[in-house]
Amino acid sequence: MARLYKHAAILGGIILALAVTGINPGAGNAQSSDKADIKKHKTSPGGQYQPQLDVLRDLGVEIPGRKPGDPVISPEEYKQANKIYFERCAGCHGVLRKGATGKALTGDITRDRGYESLRDFITYGSPGGMPNWGTSGDLSEKEIDIMARYLLIDPPQPPEFGMPEVRASWKVHVPVAKRPTKQLNKLDLDNLFSVTLRDSGEIALIDGASKKIVKIIKTGYAVHISRISASGRYLFTIGRDAKIVLIDMWMNEPTPVAEIKIGSEARSVETSKMKGWEDKYAIAGAYWPPQYVIMDGATLEPKKVVSTRGMTYDTQEYHPEPRVAAIVASHYHPEFVVNIKETGHILLVNYEDLDNLKVTTIAAERFLHDGGFDSTGRYFLVAANARNKIAIVDTKENKLVGLVETGTTPHPGRGANIVHPKFGPVWATSHLGDETIALIGTDPDKHPEQAWKMVQSLEGQGGGSLFIKSHPKSGHLYVDTPLNPEAEISSSIAVFKISDLADKEPQYKVLPIGEWSGISEGSRRVVQGEFNKAGDEIWFSVWNAKDQESAIVVVDDKTLKKKAVIKDKRLVTPTGKFNFYNTREDIY
């Protein structure tokens, strides 16, 4: 347990984007804060990964109408402040500064606090999680001065993005009538990987057998996820700029056939999987404006735009910008499971009749983020990360069946399904804020006593985890820690042997993935394990800066030895990897 307390003291910065952060209206002047608290809230790679709304920084917004007492700020200063706010602050405090996982920073609050208080809070941070942007060196005194003045002015509102704007962005490069009726290439699509090249605005398609790059395809900025249509023919990518690219995998070589923007900033896309509705529709959710868009699955023609603005599930207060987080496709009904971050609602959107859209709204927990299905594909588990809980929905009966408290800031990706030697089928999540791994029982039929409870908490090598992974054919559970402040931990992987989990204190093995990559420069952050179709090897990204060498390391699941290293000058900041078969079939 000693390591747990050690990391608890230095992980405040890692969870700054997901914890309850910001100015506390009831707090005293920052200069009287305990300086010992400052170090543990200093900025870290966690603040660079998620959840900045960094695409909105480039939107042109005007200075709102002046009010008596507003500070003087030039157009250039305002533009600079707007850029800083959307890069650093909007993810926590909201686009409209009305609060999200962080406190509200609307004009009435900031004017009450005053310039000096704002300046000092930005400089020194707070024990509540507000980063010390000044003493850490991230912002200069001049930038802090500009930001303090900027926050005293009412926030601007970025432009809306309704159906006219969505439709205007829609392009079909290759009409359906001109596409092949069968696969023309010889690619083994089921064992292909779509790899996000985050900072180059591309994906790399890599063959799982040869480990060779098949093709590099231009996509949206910082692709967040790739999804595969139910038939396996179409690949969908969505970037943080809300641009979706539809790629036809049956053509002579994989080719983008359509594209669309569904907003200004986004994270999620999915396609219909229900029997009889395969490939029929696609859906994408936006961070700004807060909405989801249903599209034709073969052309991306926009069919329906639905706003998510509304009341929070608990206090029933209006929220102006509830962002759309994870979306998955139900296997039991023609529905999409849409998670609304700030209001805490899980929407079951029925796509049988788009003109008379039926939506089941489930009150779950606020700040929903990412998640995945249990091993049966019936129960969906999603992290309400700022509330340290996992919400569980029965997608067959369309109801909430559980709300489980876990460790600090769960961030499972899609999670991992394993069969525990004592508790039977469980779903696992790791955490950004501590080193624990939570195992939740998912078998109400044969293991009712363990169902929808945290049956075990494992101790990993450190906090700062983003993804956890296993496979039905694997005997191991892999946990990454790319946002841990210690280089040795962020460049390695912890592996648990599933058969040992019944031990009193299960031990893990550390795989030095960064060292195995052969790369000597940079931070070598190791992120997001992804299995091949056979489940006998797992791929890890070694994620460096854009101007540094990165790589993918392939590990033999049986021996836990290095099997291959994929290096190529075109592999620029590889992060997420999506095996076509496992992604399509929800195997994780």
XYZ file of C-alpha atoms in Angstrom:
588
model
C 0.000 0.000 0.000
C 2.994 2.341 0.386
C 3.085 2.997 -3.336
C -0.602 3.934 -3.304
C -0.008 6.778 -0.841
C 3.120 7.848 -2.690
C 1.253 8.316 -5.938
C -1.822 9.830 -4.334
C 0.352 12.806 -3.430
C 1.574 13.500 -6.961
C -1.402 12.647 -9.148
C -3.419 15.809 -8.581
C -2.193 17.188 -11.897
C -3.021 14.038 -13.789
C -6.664 14.185 -12.845
C -6.980 17.945 -13.185
C -9.091 17.587 -16.298
C -11.498 15.140 -14.743
C -11.656 16.142 -11.088
C -13.844 18.849 -9.635
C -11.636 21.816 -10.403
C -11.745 25.566 -10.552
C -12.169 28.629 -8.407
C -14.035 27.978 -5.181
C -16.280 30.995 -4.519
C -16.053 30.255 -0.800
C -12.257 30.102 -0.680
C -9.945 32.817 0.567
C -7.305 34.648 -1.414
C -4.932 32.270 -3.157
C -1.899 33.948 -1.645
C -2.951 32.588 1.729
C -3.140 29.024 0.377
C -0.843 26.409 1.841
C 2.103 26.408 -0.569
C 2.592 22.705 0.189
C -0.578 22.073 -1.771
C 0.764 23.714 -4.905
C 3.183 21.013 -5.970
C 0.610 18.242 -6.023
C -1.613 20.281 -8.317
C 1.015 21.211 -10.849
C 0.247 20.522 -14.463
C 1.180 17.218 -16.028
C 0.641 15.154 -19.179
C -2.886 14.456 -17.946
C -3.785 18.005 -18.766
C -2.374 17.605 -22.250
C -4.360 14.490 -23.128
C -7.990 15.141 -22.210
C -10.365 16.962 -22.115
C -9.337 20.300 -23.643
C -11.705 21.558 -26.302
C -8.670 22.512 -28.362
C -10.432 22.628 -31.732
C -12.661 25.484 -30.581
C -9.591 27.679 -30.101
C -9.567 28.454 -33.820
C -13.192 29.593 -34.027
C -13.564 33.303 -34.578
C -15.646 34.785 -31.748
C -16.334 38.440 -31.094
C -15.817 40.247 -27.789
C -19.273 40.319 -26.149
C -21.009 43.625 -25.541
C -19.164 45.637 -22.934
C -20.618 46.171 -19.464
C -19.763 49.026 -17.100
C -16.574 48.127 -15.261
C -15.354 45.593 -17.817
C -11.556 45.690 -18.161
C -9.849 46.970 -21.266
C -8.733 44.145 -23.538
C -7.529 44.502 -27.113
C -8.836 42.282 -29.940
C -5.434 40.569 -30.137
C -5.360 39.932 -26.401
C -8.907 38.610 -26.535
C -8.001 36.250 -29.358
C -4.966 35.019 -27.389
C -7.052 34.521 -24.227
C -9.761 32.719 -26.147
C -7.143 30.310 -27.525
C -5.708 29.641 -24.059
C -9.172 29.131 -22.572
C -10.217 26.507 -25.109
C -6.857 24.751 -24.972
C -6.515 24.706 -21.181
C -9.770 25.490 -19.429
C -12.937 24.736 -21.394
C -12.765 20.990 -20.864
C -13.340 21.495 -17.120
C -15.188 24.797 -16.900
C -17.331 24.465 -20.032
C -17.522 26.281 -23.342
C -19.903 28.861 -21.849
C -18.008 28.893 -18.510
C -21.109 27.605 -16.702
C -19.201 24.730 -15.134
C -18.705 21.096 -16.063
C -16.321 18.977 -13.996
C -14.913 22.326 -12.877
C -16.595 25.297 -11.202
C -18.615 27.904 -13.072
C -16.679 30.977 -14.238
C -19.507 33.170 -15.474
C -19.140 36.948 -15.332
C -21.237 37.419 -12.196
C -18.944 35.033 -10.268
C -15.648 36.309 -11.636
C -16.548 39.992 -11.183
C -17.462 39.249 -7.581
C -14.060 37.640 -7.039
C -12.165 40.466 -8.732
C -9.046 40.717 -10.856
C -6.444 40.062 -8.141
C -8.167 36.923 -6.870
C -8.474 35.539 -10.413
C -4.848 36.342 -11.155
C -3.666 34.621 -7.990
C -5.811 31.513 -8.445
C -4.521 31.094 -11.988
C -0.968 31.584 -10.740
C -0.990 29.361 -7.652
C -3.873 26.942 -8.231
C -5.921 25.501 -5.384
C -6.160 22.341 -3.267
C -9.476 21.613 -5.024
C -7.613 20.674 -8.180
C -7.127 23.976 -10.001
C -3.670 23.744 -11.663
C -0.981 26.259 -10.735
C -0.575 27.593 -14.260
C 1.818 30.347 -13.193
C 4.230 28.706 -10.755
C 4.450 25.664 -13.027
C 5.656 27.876 -15.881
C 2.819 26.916 -18.221
C 1.557 30.507 -18.421
C 3.631 33.676 -18.243
C 2.748 36.654 -16.029
C 1.531 38.490 -19.107
C -0.678 35.578 -20.170
C -2.104 35.312 -16.655
C -2.867 39.038 -16.682
C -4.709 38.644 -19.990
C -6.631 35.590 -18.714
C -7.719 37.365 -15.524
C -9.086 40.266 -17.578
C -10.691 37.858 -20.069
C -12.569 36.054 -17.289
C -14.052 39.332 -16.035
C -15.864 39.734 -19.358
C -18.964 37.690 -20.146
C -18.054 34.558 -22.127
C -18.527 34.455 -25.895
C -20.670 31.741 -27.439
C -19.155 29.785 -30.327
C -21.424 29.469 -33.350
C -24.094 26.793 -33.420
C -23.879 23.981 -35.944
C -27.367 22.876 -36.985
C -28.638 20.868 -39.934
C -27.844 23.586 -42.533
C -24.186 23.663 -41.443
C -23.974 19.871 -41.089
C -25.461 19.307 -44.547
C -23.202 21.952 -46.095
C -20.155 20.001 -44.877
C -21.379 16.662 -46.289
C -19.434 15.306 -49.253
C -19.838 12.007 -51.097
C -16.618 11.271 -52.978
C -17.740 7.939 -54.430
C -21.503 7.308 -54.831
C -22.840 3.935 -53.685
C -23.674 2.978 -57.275
C -20.002 3.294 -58.209
C -18.696 1.198 -55.336
C -17.859 -2.513 -55.697
C -20.362 -5.237 -54.846
C -17.656 -7.483 -53.397
C -14.229 -7.077 -51.833
C -11.724 -6.333 -54.610
C -8.537 -6.445 -52.549
C -6.935 -9.362 -50.724
C -6.669 -7.739 -47.324
C -7.547 -9.822 -44.282
C -9.964 -7.216 -43.009
C -10.727 -9.023 -39.766
C -7.102 -8.792 -38.677
C -6.473 -5.247 -39.853
C -5.712 -2.486 -37.332
C -6.804 1.129 -37.656
C -4.165 3.154 -35.796
C -4.685 6.791 -34.824
C -1.784 9.057 -35.810
C -2.913 11.735 -33.439
C -0.893 14.815 -34.350
C -0.731 14.299 -38.107
C -4.501 14.053 -38.631
C -4.265 10.573 -40.138
C -4.830 6.889 -39.502
C -2.541 4.040 -40.455
C -4.069 0.774 -41.630
C -1.687 -1.987 -40.507
C -1.919 -5.667 -41.438
C -2.024 -7.846 -38.341
C -0.009 -10.681 -39.869
C 2.791 -8.898 -41.750
C 2.854 -5.874 -39.380
C 3.196 -3.693 -42.498
C 1.400 -0.409 -43.140
C -1.210 -0.975 -45.839
C -2.144 2.667 -46.259
C -2.038 6.064 -44.547
C -5.342 7.952 -44.837
C -5.975 11.632 -44.130
C -8.758 12.082 -41.596
C -9.934 14.659 -39.077
C -7.664 16.255 -36.484
C -6.641 13.882 -33.657
C -8.900 10.931 -34.488
C -10.501 9.859 -31.242
C -11.898 6.472 -32.261
C -12.357 4.165 -35.244
C -15.497 2.046 -35.610
C -16.303 -0.766 -38.021
C -19.719 -1.319 -39.600
C -21.579 -4.527 -38.728
C -20.763 -6.062 -42.117
C -17.068 -5.237 -41.729
C -17.080 -3.267 -44.970
C -16.971 0.339 -43.761
C -14.533 2.041 -41.417
C -15.665 5.221 -39.642
C -13.232 7.639 -38.010
C -14.064 10.779 -36.054
C -11.583 13.501 -35.149
C -11.739 16.059 -32.401
C -12.718 18.557 -35.087
C -15.993 16.574 -35.449
C -15.069 15.421 -38.932
C -16.195 11.893 -39.825
C -14.494 10.041 -42.656
C -16.178 6.953 -44.153
C -13.708 4.508 -45.710
C -14.789 1.686 -48.048
C -12.587 -1.332 -47.329
C -13.842 -3.293 -50.388
C -12.263 -1.072 -53.036
C -8.979 -1.952 -54.734
C -7.347 -0.142 -51.867
C -9.172 1.347 -48.856
C -10.625 4.658 -49.993
C -12.541 7.491 -48.292
C -15.954 7.616 -49.950
C -17.736 10.255 -47.847
C -17.125 12.817 -45.114
C -19.097 15.182 -42.898
C -18.716 17.510 -39.897
C -21.350 17.142 -37.201
C -20.216 20.086 -35.076
C -17.105 21.979 -34.052
C -15.715 19.485 -31.526
C -16.583 15.805 -31.037
C -15.419 12.424 -29.723
C -17.797 9.563 -30.622
C -19.162 7.655 -33.618
C -20.948 4.299 -33.968
C -22.937 2.283 -36.521
C -26.113 0.206 -36.257
C -25.534 -3.461 -35.364
C -28.986 -4.865 -34.620
C -29.917 -7.810 -36.853
C -31.762 -6.524 -39.886
C -30.301 -3.032 -39.441
C -26.646 -3.769 -40.173
C -24.866 -0.794 -41.802
C -28.183 1.084 -42.046
C -27.330 4.071 -39.868
C -24.422 5.820 -38.203
C -24.507 8.192 -35.263
C -22.006 10.711 -33.926
C -21.995 12.861 -30.803
C -20.565 16.351 -30.409
C -18.959 18.228 -27.543
C -19.924 21.497 -29.246
C -22.658 22.127 -29.980
C -24.072 19.589 -27.495
C -25.938 17.276 -29.864
C -25.925 13.989 -31.722
C -26.491 13.415 -35.426
C -27.967 10.296 -37.057
C -26.745 9.644 -40.604
C -27.155 7.198 -43.458
C -24.637 4.417 -42.894
C -23.436 4.187 -46.496
C -23.296 7.865 -47.452
C -23.216 9.860 -44.160
C -26.215 11.865 -45.345
C -27.466 13.630 -42.193
C -30.961 12.525 -41.219
C -31.543 13.901 -37.734
C -29.846 16.423 -35.433
C -30.866 16.205 -31.777
C -29.787 18.637 -29.047
C -28.778 17.271 -25.635
C -29.335 20.497 -23.697
C -31.534 19.960 -20.677
C -31.758 19.231 -16.964
C -29.215 17.419 -14.820
C -30.559 14.083 -13.587
C -30.033 14.838 -9.885
C -30.669 18.520 -9.137
C -32.927 19.082 -12.169
C -31.012 22.231 -13.089
C -30.718 23.362 -16.680
C -27.334 22.707 -18.282
C -26.548 24.536 -21.541
C -23.818 22.253 -22.877
C -24.091 18.567 -21.930
C -21.424 16.899 -24.081
C -21.997 13.571 -25.811
C -19.505 11.004 -24.551
C -19.364 7.277 -25.455
C -21.863 5.801 -27.913
C -22.378 2.069 -28.470
C -24.855 0.090 -30.574
C -27.319 -2.202 -28.814
C -27.356 -5.883 -29.768
C -30.904 -6.354 -28.431
C -32.875 -3.478 -29.947
C -32.494 -1.127 -32.925
C -31.015 1.451 -30.575
C -27.915 3.484 -29.887
C -26.758 3.894 -26.283
C -25.781 7.567 -25.989
C -24.077 8.881 -22.856
C -24.564 12.521 -21.888
C -21.680 13.700 -19.760
C -22.827 16.717 -17.739
C -26.481 15.812 -17.142
C -25.783 12.176 -16.217
C -28.346 10.692 -18.566
C -27.942 7.554 -20.672
C -30.153 7.768 -23.757
C -31.420 4.715 -25.631
C -32.113 6.199 -29.067
C -34.401 3.978 -31.155
C -33.720 4.384 -34.876
C -36.684 2.387 -36.236
C -38.587 5.558 -37.100
C -36.491 8.701 -37.319
C -39.532 10.888 -38.010
C -41.085 9.769 -34.722
C -37.898 9.315 -32.731
C -38.286 7.376 -29.477
C -35.706 7.984 -26.778
C -35.581 6.212 -23.416
C -33.853 8.409 -20.835
C -32.122 6.663 -17.938
C -30.966 8.673 -14.926
C -27.499 7.342 -14.101
C -24.718 9.586 -12.764
C -23.071 12.805 -13.871
C -19.900 13.134 -15.915
C -20.341 9.954 -17.950
C -17.311 9.309 -20.115
C -16.222 5.951 -21.587
C -17.255 2.326 -21.222
C -18.127 -0.962 -22.877
C -20.255 -4.097 -22.767
C -19.934 -7.094 -20.505
C -18.961 -10.418 -22.118
C -22.568 -11.189 -23.149
C -23.090 -7.867 -24.919
C -26.216 -7.239 -22.853
C -24.990 -4.969 -20.069
C -23.278 -1.669 -20.780
C -20.883 -0.314 -18.118
C -19.805 3.323 -18.282
C -17.557 5.437 -16.072
C -18.973 8.515 -14.369
C -15.376 9.458 -13.807
C -15.588 12.650 -11.762
C -18.010 10.864 -9.410
C -15.786 7.754 -9.120
C -18.562 5.408 -10.177
C -19.536 2.914 -12.874
C -23.129 2.972 -14.119
C -24.563 -0.268 -15.517
C -27.459 -0.465 -17.986
C -29.357 -3.562 -19.112
C -29.761 -2.928 -22.848
C -32.274 -5.777 -23.147
C -34.651 -4.551 -20.432
C -33.689 -0.872 -20.944
C -33.057 0.012 -17.325
C -30.311 0.913 -14.880
C -29.279 -2.145 -12.866
C -26.337 -0.869 -10.902
C -24.199 2.045 -9.780
C -20.850 0.917 -8.385
C -18.345 3.078 -6.547
C -14.769 2.357 -7.622
C -11.396 4.054 -7.215
C -10.504 7.621 -8.135
C -11.474 8.713 -11.654
C -12.153 5.439 -13.479
C -11.067 5.512 -17.129
C -11.698 2.067 -18.627
C -11.693 2.758 -22.341
C -14.077 -0.061 -23.211
C -12.978 -2.027 -20.162
C -11.906 -5.666 -20.002
C -13.950 -8.845 -19.577
C -12.362 -11.808 -17.808
C -13.531 -14.928 -15.960
C -12.336 -14.603 -12.393
C -11.286 -17.899 -10.754
C -13.470 -17.103 -7.726
C -16.141 -14.636 -8.828
C -16.876 -15.759 -12.385
C -17.401 -13.223 -15.206
C -16.247 -9.732 -14.237
C -15.633 -6.457 -16.052
C -12.578 -4.399 -15.146
C -11.618 -0.742 -15.117
C -8.376 0.993 -14.204
C -8.131 4.577 -12.914
C -6.535 7.902 -13.706
C -6.435 8.996 -10.098
C -5.057 5.966 -8.272
C -3.284 2.701 -8.937
C -6.228 0.399 -8.318
C -8.049 -1.845 -10.782
C -11.710 -2.466 -9.976
C -13.346 -5.801 -10.862
C -17.163 -5.733 -11.086
C -19.304 -8.882 -11.181
C -21.436 -9.163 -14.341
C -23.225 -12.539 -14.031
C -26.585 -12.116 -12.249
C -27.717 -15.634 -13.248
C -24.912 -17.865 -11.953
C -23.190 -15.427 -9.561
C -26.048 -13.274 -8.206
C -24.191 -12.433 -4.973
C -21.404 -10.752 -6.937
C -23.501 -9.109 -9.655
C -23.123 -5.323 -9.980
C -20.678 -5.117 -7.086
C -16.960 -4.411 -6.961
C -15.794 -7.879 -6.001
C -12.081 -7.091 -5.916
C -9.711 -4.145 -6.065
C -6.261 -4.947 -7.400
C -3.190 -2.840 -6.726
C -1.345 -1.911 -9.921
C 1.950 -0.130 -10.462
C 0.591 3.411 -10.456
C -2.121 5.885 -11.327
C -2.508 7.649 -14.665
C -4.072 4.698 -16.478
C -6.150 5.222 -19.594
C -6.893 1.694 -20.813
C -7.229 -1.862 -19.581
C -7.413 -4.890 -21.869
C -7.921 -8.639 -22.079
C -9.323 -11.173 -24.567
C -11.470 -14.325 -24.230
C -8.484 -16.427 -25.321
C -5.980 -14.655 -23.084
C -4.950 -15.618 -19.578
C -3.797 -12.085 -18.778
C -5.098 -8.648 -17.823
C -3.036 -5.685 -19.106
C -3.052 -2.191 -17.543
C -1.328 0.852 -19.048
C -0.212 3.973 -17.124
C 0.784 6.540 -19.797
C -0.098 9.567 -17.688
C 1.863 8.551 -14.613
C 4.454 11.213 -13.728
C 7.216 8.614 -13.282
C 8.902 7.773 -16.594
C 9.551 4.159 -15.632
C 5.855 3.603 -14.970
C 4.484 5.585 -17.918
C 6.695 3.616 -20.342
C 5.716 0.163 -19.061
C 2.721 -2.137 -18.649
C 1.464 -4.101 -15.638
C 0.199 -7.612 -16.426
C -1.852 -9.771 -14.073
C -2.233 -13.519 -14.550
C -5.976 -14.124 -14.359
C -5.594 -17.522 -12.679
C -3.710 -15.800 -9.816
C -6.456 -13.286 -9.017
C -7.872 -15.498 -6.272
C -4.615 -15.065 -4.325
C -4.707 -12.852 -1.262
C -2.508 -10.210 -2.872
C -2.240 -10.861 -6.623
C 1.071 -9.759 -8.084
C 1.678 -8.236 -11.494
C 4.549 -8.467 -13.933
C 6.012 -5.312 -15.490
C 6.684 -5.310 -19.236
C 9.245 -2.607 -20.235
C 7.513 -1.763 -23.515
C 9.323 1.563 -23.957
C 12.676 -0.141 -23.551
C 11.649 -2.934 -25.932
C 10.816 -0.347 -28.597
C 14.494 0.534 -28.936
C 13.628 4.244 -28.776
C 15.936 6.227 -26.523
C 14.456 9.713 -26.885
C 11.338 11.289 -25.460
C 8.942 10.197 -22.735
C 7.977 6.953 -24.541
C 4.460 6.851 -23.058
C 2.965 3.397 -23.583
C -0.754 3.443 -24.271
C -3.757 1.293 -25.217
C -3.187 -2.392 -25.636
C -5.156 -3.997 -28.478
C -5.355 -7.697 -29.293
C -5.268 -9.227 -32.742
C -8.240 -11.318 -33.871
C -6.682 -14.603 -32.713
C -6.115 -13.220 -29.234
C -2.530 -14.479 -29.100
C -0.737 -11.121 -29.300
C -1.342 -7.615 -27.997
C -0.136 -4.338 -29.539
C 0.984 -1.271 -27.580
C 1.691 2.247 -28.841
C 4.900 3.944 -27.752
C 3.685 7.534 -27.921
C 6.261 10.308 -28.285
C 6.023 13.919 -29.422
C 5.300 14.758 -33.054
C 8.943 15.528 -33.811
C 10.224 12.373 -32.083
C 10.281 8.710 -33.042
C 7.307 6.581 -32.002
C 6.588 2.887 -32.465
C 4.218 -0.017 -31.875
C 5.432 -2.969 -29.817
C 3.761 -6.370 -30.276
C 3.786 -8.752 -27.286
C 3.263 -12.522 -27.364
C 0.359 -13.117 -24.980
C 1.519 -16.609 -23.981
C 5.147 -15.833 -23.164
C 4.836 -12.088 -22.384
C 7.903 -11.559 -24.552
C 8.508 -8.989 -27.267
C 7.325 -10.399 -30.583
C 7.812 -7.477 -32.978
C 8.465 -3.746 -33.139
C 6.773 -1.687 -35.848
C 8.703 1.441 -36.792
C 8.061 3.760 -39.690
C 8.615 7.485 -40.227
C 4.905 7.704 -41.021
C 3.942 6.491 -37.523
C 3.534 9.989 -36.076
C 2.216 9.972 -32.484
C 0.369 6.627 -32.664
C -2.182 6.307 -29.856
C -5.443 4.338 -30.231
C -5.471 1.068 -32.169
C -8.629 -0.717 -33.280
C -8.576 -4.293 -34.529
C -11.411 -4.609 -37.047
C -12.844 -7.886 -35.741
C -12.587 -7.159 -32.031
C -13.981 -3.650 -32.430
C -16.888 -4.803 -34.578
C -17.801 -7.694 -32.270
C -17.269 -5.787 -29.000
C -14.544 -8.156 -27.841
C -12.380 -6.746 -25.079
